[in-house]
Amino acid sequence: MDNEAFSDSPTHYDVIVIGAGLAGLNAATELLRLKPTLRVLVVEAKERVGGRTLSVSMKAARGTSIHADLGGTWVRRAQPNILKVIEDFGLKTIAQYSNGIKWAQLGKHKWRPLTKSELLRCMRGLSLCEALDLWWNVRKIEKLAEKMSVALYFTVDVTDPFSWCRAAEFNEISLAQWIRKNVTGRCARDALEIAARTTYGAEPDRINMLYHIIMCKLTGSFNPIKADGGSSDVLRVEGGTEQISKQLAEKLGKDRIILNRAVERLEVDESQGITRVYTYSTGAACEKVLYTCSQVICAVPLNLCSKISFSPPLPYLKQRLFESSMPGSMITFIITFETAFWREEGWSGEVISTGRTTTANEVLPLNCTFDYTSLTGIPAITGYMNEEFTDMDKEDRCNAVVQDLMRVFGERAMLQFLDYREKVWSKESFICGAPGAFMPCGMMDCWLTIREPFLSIHFAGAETASKWIGWMEGAVESGVRSAHEVLHQLGHHDIVSYTILKGSIYDNERKEPLAPSKHYEEKTSHSYRAVFFFSVLCLGILVYSKKYRLSYTARAMKPLENALVRYTTGIEWPHW
C-alpha cells in the first residue's frame, strides 16, 4: 500500500461508519444519542444516502406526481424499531391494500383467481388436491422451523443452528432440492418457487435449505401466496422509505457525512490502538484520503465486504462468509395509471406468476405485483420482475411488463398507462444486488460468524440482524446493536444496553455456537451391498433350479428370463 498517495485527514475520529444506509445511519444516530461528544464520521460510496431504499418521483393521475419506492417498501406492525423511527420523524404509513381477488399462475399456464390473503381461504381458487398439497408442504417447512426452535430451547435468535441434529443435513441441500423431493404437485411447486424469488430475488436452487428454515423461524412463517404485500399487518411509508434515511442524515448533520467516498482498505494497528481507513473518491475528482479512528462500523452488504482489503487478514470463516454470500438479483418496477381500474373490477392488484409458459425457454417478466395506490388515491402498481430480463433495455422491459399486465388486467393496463420507473439492483454500483444476501449450500458454518467483530471492526446491515433478516427492521436493529458494541469497546459501559448485546460475544452468558460435525463414519459402499445381494440372489435361484423340477409355467417363462438376463448382463443363462 502506497501511503504517500493518500492525503491525511486532520481529524482523528472515535468512530467511522462505512455505509449511509439505514443500518449505518442508525448506528451513528444511536452513538450520538448516548454520547453526543463522540467524533463520528459516516462515509458513503454513492452520491446519496439510503442504500437499498430508493424513492423516485413519478408522473401520476390528475396532473400530480408521487414519490414511490423501488427499494425496501414494506414494514410490519410487529417491527418495533423501524416503526419507532418512522413515528419519531412524523412520517405517515398506509396499510397495504389487499381486498378483492388476486390472480395467480400456478400449476397451469392459465390465470386463476384466488380470494383473500389467508392461506386456506386463498386456496378456494385451487382444486382440493392442489390446496391440500400446498397447505401440507407449507406446514412441513414451518414444522421444521418449529423443531429447530425446540432443539434450540425456543430461542428467537437462532445463532447456533448446528445444535439441531438435522442442521448438517439441510445445510447440504438447496431449497429446490427439498421442493423436488417433497412436493409432488405442480401448483405447490410453483407457489414455493415464486415465494423464493420474491423473498430472496434468486432461484431456489441457489438457496441453502438450512438458511431458509432459519429465515422462516425468524420471520414467523412462510406463506407462499401472501408474499410481501398481501397481508393486513403490512404497512407502507407514504412518500417513500428513502425519507427515513434523509431525515436521519439531516439529524446527524452534513459535517458528519461524506458522500462519493468508497473504502478500499481497513488497517488495524493494535499497538497504537488506531484503525486506518483508506478511501478514494467515486466522483469526478480522483482524491484519496486516509482517515484514522478508534473503532469502525462496517454497514455495507456482505458481498461488498469482500471487496475491502483487511489488514491483518480476516479469519478464514469470516473471509469465506463475505466471498460466498450471494446477493439477490431483484428487478423492481412501478407503473402509475389514470385510475385504479383493478379495484373497480373487485381485484386487489396482486399477481403472482411463474413467468413460465408452455413454449420452451419462454419467460414472461412478472413475478408478482401489488397495489401501490397512495393515501390521496393516486393509483399505481408495483412489482418484481424475473431475473432473465436483467440484460434487456429499459424500454423493452417496460413493454414486456405492460404486455404481461394486459394478460391479467386487460387492455386498460395499456390505455391508462402514465409513467414507468424501474431499478435493476444487480447493476447498481456499490450495492450489487437486492433485497439482500443469502447463503448457498454448504456455507452455513461461516454464517455463524456473521455478527462477530474483527478486532476494532464491527459489522452491521440487514443481513446481520438477529430477527428480521433482510428487512428494514433488521437494518435498524443491527445498527443499534453495533453502536452498543462500539460503546462497550470505548469503555462507556454505563450507557451500554447489554440486553441489546444478548447473544453477542459481549454477553457473559453466551455459549460458543457448535460447528457442523466433521466426524468420519465408515460405511460399506452401497454398490458393494448391491453386488453382494444380487450375487446371493442369483446363486439361490441357480441352486433352486438345479434341485427342483421347474413347473410348466416356469418352463414357459424360461426363454423370457434368458433373454432378459442376456440383455441386462450380457451373460448366457446356464442350461441343464
Coordinates of C-alpha atoms in Angstrom, one line a residue:
M1 CA 0.0 0.0 0.0
D2 CA 1.5 3.3 -1.1
N3 CA 0.5 5.6 1.8
E4 CA 2.1 8.6 0.1
A5 CA -0.8 8.6 -2.5
F6 CA -3.3 9.3 0.3
S7 CA -3.7 12.7 1.9
D8 CA -4.3 12.5 5.7
S9 CA -7.4 13.8 7.3
P10 CA -6.6 16.2 10.1
T11 CA -9.2 14.8 12.5
H12 CA -8.9 11.6 14.4
Y13 CA -12.4 10.1 14.9
D14 CA -13.7 8.0 17.6
V15 CA -15.9 6.0 15.2
I16 CA -16.1 5.8 11.4
V17 CA -19.2 4.2 10.0
I18 CA -18.9 2.8 6.5
G19 CA -22.2 3.0 4.6
A20 CA -25.1 5.5 4.8
G21 CA -27.9 3.1 4.6
L22 CA -30.5 2.5 7.3
A23 CA -28.0 0.4 9.4
G24 CA -25.1 2.9 9.2
L25 CA -27.2 6.0 9.8
N26 CA -29.0 4.4 12.8
A27 CA -25.6 3.3 14.2
A28 CA -24.3 6.8 14.0
T29 CA -27.5 8.3 15.5
E30 CA -27.5 5.8 18.4
L31 CA -23.9 6.6 19.2
L32 CA -24.5 10.4 19.3
R33 CA -27.8 9.9 21.2
L34 CA -26.0 8.2 24.0
K35 CA -22.6 10.0 23.8
P36 CA -23.0 13.4 22.0
T37 CA -19.3 14.2 22.4
L38 CA -18.1 11.4 20.2
R39 CA -16.4 12.3 17.0
V40 CA -18.4 10.2 14.4
L41 CA -18.0 10.2 10.6
V42 CA -20.1 8.4 8.1
V43 CA -18.5 7.6 4.7
E44 CA -20.7 6.6 1.7
A45 CA -19.6 5.4 -1.7
K46 CA -22.7 6.6 -3.5
E47 CA -23.9 10.1 -4.2
R48 CA -26.9 9.7 -1.9
V49 CA -27.9 8.2 1.4
G50 CA -30.4 5.4 1.8
G51 CA -28.6 2.3 0.5
R52 CA -31.2 -0.2 -0.6
T53 CA -34.1 2.2 0.0
L54 CA -34.8 4.3 -3.0
S55 CA -37.7 6.6 -3.8
V56 CA -38.3 8.2 -7.2
S57 CA -40.7 10.9 -8.4
M58 CA -43.2 9.8 -11.0
K59 CA -45.9 11.5 -13.1
A60 CA -49.3 10.5 -11.7
A61 CA -53.0 10.8 -12.2
R62 CA -54.8 14.2 -12.1
G63 CA -51.7 16.0 -13.2
T64 CA -49.9 15.3 -10.0
S65 CA -46.7 13.4 -9.1
I66 CA -45.9 10.9 -6.4
H67 CA -42.7 9.6 -4.7
A68 CA -42.7 5.8 -5.0
D69 CA -40.3 3.1 -3.7
L70 CA -38.0 1.0 -5.9
G71 CA -36.1 -0.5 -2.9
G72 CA -37.3 -1.5 0.6
T73 CA -41.0 -0.8 0.7
W74 CA -42.9 -2.6 3.5
V75 CA -42.8 -2.7 7.2
R76 CA -44.9 -4.9 9.6
R77 CA -46.8 -4.0 12.7
A78 CA -44.6 -6.4 14.6
Q79 CA -41.4 -4.5 13.8
P80 CA -40.9 -2.0 16.7
N81 CA -37.5 -0.5 15.8
I82 CA -38.4 0.8 12.3
L83 CA -41.9 1.9 13.4
K84 CA -40.3 4.0 16.2
V85 CA -38.0 5.7 13.7
I86 CA -41.0 6.4 11.4
E87 CA -43.0 7.7 14.3
D88 CA -40.2 9.9 15.5
F89 CA -40.0 11.7 12.2
G90 CA -43.7 12.1 11.9
L91 CA -44.0 10.1 8.7
K92 CA -47.3 8.7 7.6
T93 CA -48.0 5.0 6.9
I94 CA -50.6 3.4 4.8
A95 CA -51.9 -0.2 5.2
Q96 CA -51.2 -2.4 2.2
Y97 CA -54.4 -2.8 0.1
S98 CA -55.2 -6.5 -0.3
N99 CA -59.0 -6.5 -0.7
G100 CA -60.5 -8.4 -3.6
I101 CA -59.4 -11.2 -5.9
K102 CA -55.7 -11.8 -6.7
W103 CA -54.6 -13.5 -9.8
A104 CA -52.2 -16.4 -9.9
Q105 CA -50.5 -18.5 -12.5
L106 CA -50.0 -21.7 -10.5
G107 CA -49.9 -25.3 -11.8
K108 CA -51.0 -24.3 -15.3
H109 CA -50.5 -21.6 -17.9
K110 CA -53.9 -20.1 -17.4
W111 CA -54.6 -17.4 -14.8
R112 CA -56.8 -18.4 -11.8
P113 CA -58.5 -16.2 -9.2
L114 CA -57.6 -16.5 -5.5
T115 CA -59.6 -14.9 -2.8
K116 CA -58.4 -13.3 0.4
S117 CA -54.8 -13.3 1.7
E118 CA -55.1 -16.0 4.3
L119 CA -53.5 -19.2 3.1
L120 CA -56.5 -21.5 3.5
R121 CA -59.1 -19.0 2.2
C122 CA -57.0 -18.0 -0.9
M123 CA -56.9 -21.7 -1.8
R124 CA -60.5 -21.6 -2.9
G125 CA -59.3 -21.0 -6.4
L126 CA -57.4 -24.3 -6.3
S127 CA -58.6 -27.8 -6.6
L128 CA -58.9 -29.9 -3.4
C129 CA -55.8 -31.9 -4.2
E130 CA -53.8 -28.7 -5.0
A131 CA -54.9 -26.9 -1.9
L132 CA -54.1 -29.9 0.4
D133 CA -50.7 -30.3 -1.3
L134 CA -49.8 -26.6 -0.9
W135 CA -51.0 -26.4 2.7
W136 CA -49.2 -29.7 3.6
N137 CA -45.9 -28.6 2.3
V138 CA -46.1 -25.1 3.8
R139 CA -46.7 -26.8 7.1
K140 CA -43.7 -29.0 6.5
I141 CA -41.4 -26.1 6.3
E142 CA -43.0 -24.3 9.3
K143 CA -42.8 -27.5 11.3
L144 CA -39.0 -27.8 10.5
A145 CA -38.6 -24.2 11.9
E146 CA -40.6 -25.2 15.0
K147 CA -38.5 -28.3 15.5
M148 CA -35.3 -26.2 15.3
S149 CA -36.8 -23.8 17.8
V150 CA -37.5 -26.7 20.2
A151 CA -34.0 -28.0 19.7
L152 CA -32.5 -24.6 20.5
Y153 CA -34.6 -24.2 23.6
F154 CA -37.1 -21.8 22.0
T155 CA -34.6 -19.1 21.4
V156 CA -35.7 -16.4 19.0
D157 CA -32.1 -15.6 17.9
V158 CA -31.1 -18.7 16.0
T159 CA -27.3 -18.2 16.4
D160 CA -26.4 -21.8 17.0
P161 CA -28.3 -23.8 14.3
F162 CA -25.9 -26.8 14.4
S163 CA -27.1 -27.6 17.8
W164 CA -30.1 -29.0 15.9
C165 CA -29.5 -32.6 14.9
R166 CA -30.7 -32.2 11.4
A167 CA -28.9 -28.9 10.6
A168 CA -26.0 -30.5 8.8
E169 CA -28.4 -32.5 6.6
F170 CA -30.3 -29.3 5.4
N171 CA -27.0 -27.3 5.1
E172 CA -26.0 -29.7 2.3
I173 CA -29.1 -29.2 0.1
S174 CA -30.8 -26.3 -1.7
L175 CA -34.4 -25.2 -1.3
A176 CA -35.0 -26.5 -4.9
Q177 CA -33.8 -30.0 -3.9
W178 CA -36.1 -30.1 -1.0
I179 CA -39.0 -29.0 -3.1
R180 CA -38.3 -31.7 -5.8
K181 CA -38.0 -34.4 -3.1
N182 CA -41.1 -33.4 -1.0
V183 CA -43.6 -31.6 -3.3
T184 CA -45.4 -33.7 -5.9
G185 CA -48.0 -31.2 -7.3
R186 CA -47.0 -28.6 -9.9
C187 CA -49.2 -26.0 -8.2
A188 CA -47.5 -26.2 -4.9
R189 CA -44.0 -26.3 -6.5
D190 CA -44.9 -23.1 -8.4
A191 CA -46.1 -21.3 -5.3
L192 CA -43.0 -22.2 -3.3
E193 CA -40.6 -21.2 -6.1
I194 CA -42.4 -17.9 -6.6
A195 CA -42.2 -17.2 -2.9
A196 CA -38.4 -17.9 -3.0
R197 CA -37.9 -15.5 -5.9
T198 CA -39.9 -12.8 -4.1
T199 CA -38.2 -13.3 -0.8
Y200 CA -34.6 -13.7 -1.9
G201 CA -34.5 -12.3 -5.5
A202 CA -33.0 -15.6 -6.6
E203 CA -33.9 -19.1 -7.9
P204 CA -34.5 -21.7 -5.3
D205 CA -31.6 -23.9 -6.5
R206 CA -29.1 -21.3 -5.1
I207 CA -30.6 -21.0 -1.6
N208 CA -29.4 -23.0 1.3
M209 CA -32.2 -25.0 2.9
L210 CA -31.0 -24.5 6.4
Y211 CA -30.7 -20.8 5.8
H212 CA -34.3 -20.8 4.5
I213 CA -35.6 -22.7 7.6
I214 CA -33.8 -20.1 9.8
M215 CA -35.4 -17.3 7.9
C216 CA -38.9 -18.9 8.3
K217 CA -38.2 -19.2 12.1
L218 CA -37.1 -15.6 12.5
T219 CA -39.8 -14.0 10.4
G220 CA -42.6 -16.2 11.8
S221 CA -43.9 -18.1 8.8
F222 CA -43.5 -18.9 5.1
N223 CA -46.8 -18.1 3.2
P224 CA -46.0 -18.5 -0.5
I225 CA -49.2 -16.8 -1.6
K226 CA -49.1 -13.9 0.8
A227 CA -45.6 -12.7 -0.2
D228 CA -44.7 -9.2 1.0
G229 CA -47.7 -7.1 0.4
G230 CA -50.6 -9.4 0.8
S231 CA -51.4 -9.0 4.5
S232 CA -53.3 -6.6 6.7
D233 CA -50.3 -6.2 9.1
V234 CA -48.2 -4.8 6.3
L235 CA -47.6 -1.1 6.0
R236 CA -46.0 1.3 3.5
V237 CA -44.5 4.7 4.2
E238 CA -46.4 7.5 2.3
G239 CA -43.8 9.4 0.2
G240 CA -41.3 6.5 0.2
T241 CA -38.9 4.9 2.7
E242 CA -35.9 6.8 1.5
Q243 CA -37.2 9.7 3.5
I244 CA -36.2 7.9 6.7
S245 CA -32.5 7.9 5.7
K246 CA -32.7 11.5 4.5
Q247 CA -34.2 12.5 7.9
L248 CA -31.5 10.6 9.8
A249 CA -28.8 12.2 7.7
E250 CA -30.3 15.7 8.3
K251 CA -30.4 14.9 12.0
L252 CA -26.7 13.9 12.0
G253 CA -25.6 17.0 10.1
K254 CA -23.8 17.4 6.8
D255 CA -20.4 17.7 8.5
R256 CA -20.7 14.1 9.7
I257 CA -21.5 12.5 6.4
I258 CA -19.2 12.3 3.3
L259 CA -20.7 11.1 0.1
N260 CA -18.9 9.7 -3.0
R261 CA -16.2 8.2 -0.9
A262 CA -15.5 4.4 -1.0
V263 CA -13.4 2.4 1.4
E264 CA -10.6 0.4 -0.2
R265 CA -8.7 -0.8 2.8
L266 CA -9.0 -1.2 6.6
E267 CA -5.8 -1.4 8.6
V268 CA -5.9 -2.2 12.3
D269 CA -2.8 -1.1 14.3
E270 CA -3.3 -2.8 17.7
S271 CA 0.0 -1.4 19.0
Q272 CA -1.2 2.2 18.6
G273 CA -4.9 1.4 19.2
I274 CA -6.0 3.0 15.9
T275 CA -7.6 1.9 12.7
R276 CA -6.6 3.4 9.4
V277 CA -9.4 3.8 6.8
Y278 CA -8.1 4.2 3.2
T279 CA -10.7 5.8 0.9
Y280 CA -11.0 7.0 -2.6
S281 CA -13.4 9.4 -4.4
T282 CA -16.1 7.9 -6.6
G283 CA -16.9 11.2 -8.1
A284 CA -15.2 13.2 -10.8
A285 CA -12.1 14.0 -8.6
C286 CA -9.6 11.2 -8.1
E287 CA -8.9 12.0 -4.5
K288 CA -7.6 9.6 -1.9
V289 CA -7.9 10.3 1.8
L290 CA -6.6 8.4 4.8
Y291 CA -8.8 8.6 8.0
T292 CA -7.9 7.3 11.4
C293 CA -10.3 6.3 14.1
S294 CA -10.6 4.1 17.2
Q295 CA -13.5 1.9 16.1
V296 CA -15.1 1.1 12.7
I297 CA -18.7 0.0 11.9
C298 CA -18.9 -1.7 8.5
A299 CA -22.5 -1.3 7.5
V300 CA -22.4 -2.4 3.8
P301 CA -23.9 -5.5 2.2
L302 CA -22.0 -8.8 2.9
N303 CA -20.9 -9.3 -0.7
L304 CA -19.3 -5.8 -0.8
C305 CA -17.2 -6.6 2.3
S306 CA -15.2 -9.0 0.2
K307 CA -14.1 -6.0 -2.0
I308 CA -12.4 -4.3 1.0
S309 CA -8.9 -5.3 1.9
F310 CA -8.3 -6.0 5.6
S311 CA -5.0 -5.9 7.5
P312 CA -4.4 -8.1 9.3
P313 CA -6.3 -10.6 7.2
L314 CA -9.8 -11.6 8.3
P315 CA -10.2 -15.0 9.9
Y316 CA -10.9 -17.8 7.4
L317 CA -14.6 -18.3 8.2
K318 CA -15.3 -14.5 8.1
Q319 CA -13.5 -14.2 4.7
R320 CA -15.4 -17.1 3.3
L321 CA -18.7 -15.6 4.6
F322 CA -18.1 -12.4 2.6
E323 CA -16.9 -14.3 -0.5
S324 CA -19.6 -16.9 -0.6
S325 CA -22.7 -14.7 0.3
M326 CA -24.9 -14.3 -2.8
P327 CA -26.9 -11.1 -3.4
G328 CA -30.3 -11.3 -4.9
S329 CA -30.9 -10.1 -8.5
M330 CA -34.2 -8.3 -7.9
I331 CA -35.7 -6.0 -10.6
T332 CA -38.3 -3.7 -9.2
F333 CA -40.8 -1.6 -11.1
I334 CA -43.6 0.9 -10.6
I335 CA -46.3 2.0 -13.1
T336 CA -48.8 4.8 -12.5
F337 CA -52.2 4.8 -14.1
E338 CA -55.1 7.2 -14.6
T339 CA -57.5 5.2 -12.5
A340 CA -57.3 2.2 -10.1
F341 CA -59.3 0.1 -12.7
W342 CA -58.4 -3.1 -10.9
R343 CA -60.2 -2.0 -7.8
E344 CA -63.3 -1.2 -9.9
E345 CA -63.2 -4.8 -11.1
G346 CA -63.0 -6.1 -7.5
W347 CA -59.4 -7.1 -7.8
S348 CA -56.6 -6.5 -5.2
G349 CA -53.9 -5.6 -7.8
E350 CA -51.9 -8.6 -6.6
V351 CA -50.5 -11.0 -9.2
I352 CA -48.2 -14.0 -8.6
S353 CA -46.7 -15.8 -11.6
T354 CA -44.0 -18.3 -12.5
G355 CA -43.3 -16.4 -15.7
R356 CA -43.1 -19.7 -17.5
T357 CA -45.3 -20.7 -20.4
T358 CA -46.0 -23.8 -22.5
T359 CA -43.4 -22.6 -25.0
A360 CA -39.9 -24.0 -24.4
N361 CA -37.4 -21.4 -23.0
E362 CA -40.0 -18.6 -23.0
V363 CA -40.1 -16.5 -19.8
L364 CA -42.5 -13.6 -19.1
P365 CA -41.5 -10.7 -16.9
L366 CA -44.0 -10.7 -14.0
N367 CA -43.0 -12.4 -10.7
C368 CA -45.5 -10.6 -8.5
T369 CA -47.3 -7.3 -8.3
F370 CA -49.1 -5.2 -5.6
D371 CA -51.4 -2.2 -5.3
Y372 CA -49.4 0.9 -4.7
T373 CA -52.2 3.5 -4.5
S374 CA -51.4 6.5 -2.3
L375 CA -53.3 7.9 0.6
T376 CA -54.7 10.6 -1.7
G377 CA -55.9 7.9 -4.2
I378 CA -53.2 8.2 -6.8
P379 CA -53.2 4.8 -8.5
A380 CA -50.1 2.7 -9.1
I381 CA -48.9 -0.9 -9.3
T382 CA -45.5 -2.0 -8.0
G383 CA -43.9 -5.4 -8.6
Y384 CA -40.9 -7.6 -9.1
M385 CA -39.6 -8.9 -12.4
N386 CA -37.9 -12.2 -13.2
E387 CA -34.1 -12.0 -13.4
E388 CA -34.0 -13.2 -17.0
F389 CA -34.8 -9.6 -18.0
T390 CA -31.7 -8.2 -16.4
D391 CA -29.8 -7.5 -19.6
M392 CA -32.6 -6.1 -21.6
D393 CA -33.0 -2.4 -22.4
K394 CA -35.3 -0.4 -20.1
E395 CA -37.8 0.3 -22.9
D396 CA -38.0 -3.4 -23.8
R397 CA -38.6 -4.3 -20.1
C398 CA -41.3 -1.7 -19.9
N399 CA -43.1 -3.0 -22.9
A400 CA -42.8 -6.6 -21.7
V401 CA -44.3 -5.7 -18.3
V402 CA -47.2 -3.8 -19.7
Q403 CA -48.0 -6.6 -22.2
D404 CA -47.9 -9.1 -19.3
L405 CA -50.2 -7.0 -17.2
M406 CA -52.6 -6.9 -20.2
R407 CA -52.8 -10.7 -20.0
V408 CA -54.2 -10.3 -16.5
F409 CA -56.0 -6.9 -16.3
G410 CA -56.9 -6.4 -19.9
E411 CA -56.4 -3.5 -22.3
R412 CA -56.7 -0.8 -19.6
A413 CA -53.3 -1.7 -18.4
M414 CA -52.0 -0.1 -21.6
L415 CA -54.7 2.5 -22.3
Q416 CA -54.4 4.1 -18.8
F417 CA -50.6 3.8 -18.6
L418 CA -48.9 7.1 -17.4
D419 CA -45.4 6.5 -16.2
Y420 CA -42.9 3.7 -15.6
R421 CA -39.8 3.5 -13.3
E422 CA -37.5 0.6 -12.6
K423 CA -34.4 -0.5 -10.8
V424 CA -32.1 -3.4 -11.8
W425 CA -30.4 -3.8 -8.4
S426 CA -27.7 -6.2 -9.6
K427 CA -26.3 -3.4 -11.7
E428 CA -26.4 -0.8 -9.0
S429 CA -22.9 0.3 -8.1
F430 CA -21.7 -0.2 -4.5
I431 CA -24.9 -2.3 -3.8
C432 CA -24.7 -5.0 -6.5
G433 CA -28.0 -6.8 -5.6
A434 CA -31.2 -6.7 -3.6
P435 CA -33.2 -7.4 -1.5
G436 CA -30.3 -8.9 0.4
A437 CA -27.6 -11.6 0.5
F438 CA -28.3 -15.2 1.2
M439 CA -26.2 -18.3 1.8
P440 CA -25.6 -21.0 -0.8
C441 CA -25.4 -24.8 0.0
G442 CA -22.8 -25.9 2.5
M443 CA -21.9 -22.4 3.7
M444 CA -23.8 -22.1 7.0
D445 CA -20.7 -22.9 9.1
C446 CA -19.3 -19.4 8.1
W447 CA -22.7 -17.8 8.7
L448 CA -22.1 -18.4 12.4
T449 CA -19.5 -15.6 12.4
I450 CA -21.8 -13.0 10.7
R451 CA -22.2 -10.8 13.8
E452 CA -18.7 -11.3 15.3
P453 CA -16.5 -8.2 15.2
F454 CA -12.9 -8.4 14.0
L455 CA -10.6 -6.5 16.3
S456 CA -11.9 -2.9 16.2
I457 CA -14.2 -3.5 13.2
H458 CA -17.8 -4.2 13.8
F459 CA -20.4 -5.3 11.3
A460 CA -24.0 -4.1 10.7
G461 CA -26.6 -4.4 8.0
A462 CA -29.9 -6.1 7.4
E463 CA -28.3 -9.5 6.9
T464 CA -26.6 -9.3 10.3
A465 CA -29.9 -8.8 12.2
S466 CA -30.9 -11.3 14.9
K467 CA -34.6 -11.5 13.8
W468 CA -35.9 -9.6 10.7
I469 CA -33.0 -10.6 8.4
G470 CA -33.1 -8.7 5.1
W471 CA -35.9 -6.2 6.3
M472 CA -35.5 -2.5 7.1
E473 CA -36.3 -3.5 10.7
G474 CA -33.3 -5.8 10.6
A475 CA -31.1 -2.9 9.3
V476 CA -32.2 -0.6 12.2
E477 CA -31.7 -3.3 14.8
S478 CA -28.2 -4.2 13.6
G479 CA -27.2 -0.5 13.5
V480 CA -28.3 -0.1 17.1
R481 CA -26.5 -3.3 18.2
S482 CA -23.2 -2.3 16.5
A483 CA -23.4 1.1 18.2
H484 CA -23.6 -0.6 21.6
E485 CA -20.7 -2.9 20.7
V486 CA -18.6 0.2 19.9
L487 CA -19.6 1.9 23.1
H488 CA -18.5 -1.2 25.1
Q489 CA -15.2 -1.2 23.3
L490 CA -14.7 2.5 24.0
G491 CA -15.2 1.9 27.7
H492 CA -18.6 3.6 28.1
H493 CA -20.1 0.6 30.0
D494 CA -22.5 2.7 32.0
I495 CA -24.6 3.7 28.9
V496 CA -24.4 0.3 27.1
S497 CA -27.6 -1.8 27.0
Y498 CA -26.4 -5.3 27.4
T499 CA -29.9 -6.5 26.7
I500 CA -29.3 -5.4 23.1
L501 CA -26.0 -7.3 23.1
K502 CA -27.5 -10.5 24.3
G503 CA -26.2 -13.4 22.3
S504 CA -23.2 -11.4 21.1
I505 CA -19.6 -12.0 22.1
Y506 CA -20.1 -9.3 24.8
D507 CA -22.7 -11.4 26.5
N508 CA -21.2 -13.2 29.5
E509 CA -23.8 -16.0 29.3
R510 CA -23.2 -16.6 25.6
K511 CA -22.4 -20.2 24.6
E512 CA -20.0 -20.8 21.7
P513 CA -22.0 -22.0 18.7
L514 CA -21.3 -25.5 17.6
A515 CA -19.6 -26.0 14.2
P516 CA -21.0 -28.7 11.9
S517 CA -19.9 -32.2 12.8
K518 CA -16.8 -33.3 10.9
H519 CA -16.6 -36.9 12.2
Y520 CA -15.8 -39.7 9.8
E521 CA -18.3 -42.6 9.7
E522 CA -17.0 -45.7 7.9
K523 CA -19.7 -47.4 6.0
T524 CA -19.9 -50.1 3.3
S525 CA -20.5 -48.7 -0.1
H526 CA -24.0 -49.1 -1.5
S527 CA -22.6 -50.6 -4.7
Y528 CA -20.8 -53.4 -2.7
R529 CA -24.1 -54.1 -0.9
A530 CA -26.0 -54.3 -4.2
V531 CA -23.4 -56.6 -5.8
F532 CA -23.4 -58.9 -2.8
F533 CA -27.2 -59.0 -2.6
F534 CA -27.7 -59.8 -6.3
S535 CA -24.9 -62.4 -6.3
V536 CA -26.6 -64.3 -3.4
L537 CA -29.9 -64.0 -5.1
C538 CA -28.7 -65.4 -8.4
L539 CA -26.8 -68.2 -6.7
G540 CA -30.0 -69.1 -4.8
I541 CA -32.1 -69.1 -8.0
L542 CA -29.5 -71.4 -9.7
V543 CA -29.4 -73.8 -6.8
Y544 CA -33.1 -73.9 -6.6
S545 CA -33.5 -74.5 -10.3
K546 CA -30.9 -77.4 -10.2
K547 CA -32.6 -79.1 -7.3
Y548 CA -36.3 -78.9 -8.2
R549 CA -38.0 -79.7 -11.4
L550 CA -39.5 -76.5 -12.9
S551 CA -43.2 -76.1 -13.4
Y552 CA -44.9 -75.8 -16.8
T553 CA -45.3 -72.0 -16.1
A554 CA -41.6 -71.7 -15.3
R555 CA -40.7 -73.6 -18.4
A556 CA -42.9 -71.2 -20.5
M557 CA -41.2 -68.2 -18.9
K558 CA -37.7 -69.5 -19.2
P559 CA -37.0 -68.1 -22.7
L560 CA -38.1 -64.7 -21.5
E561 CA -35.9 -65.0 -18.4
N562 CA -32.9 -66.0 -20.6
A563 CA -33.5 -63.1 -22.9
L564 CA -33.8 -60.6 -20.0
V565 CA -30.6 -61.8 -18.4
R566 CA -28.7 -61.7 -21.7
Y567 CA -30.0 -58.2 -22.4
T568 CA -29.1 -56.7 -19.0
T569 CA -25.9 -58.5 -18.2
G570 CA -24.6 -60.0 -21.4
I571 CA -24.4 -63.4 -19.7
E572 CA -25.8 -66.5 -21.2
W573 CA -28.0 -68.3 -18.5
P574 CA -26.8 -71.8 -18.0
H575 CA -28.8 -74.7 -19.5
W576 CA -29.3 -78.1 -17.8

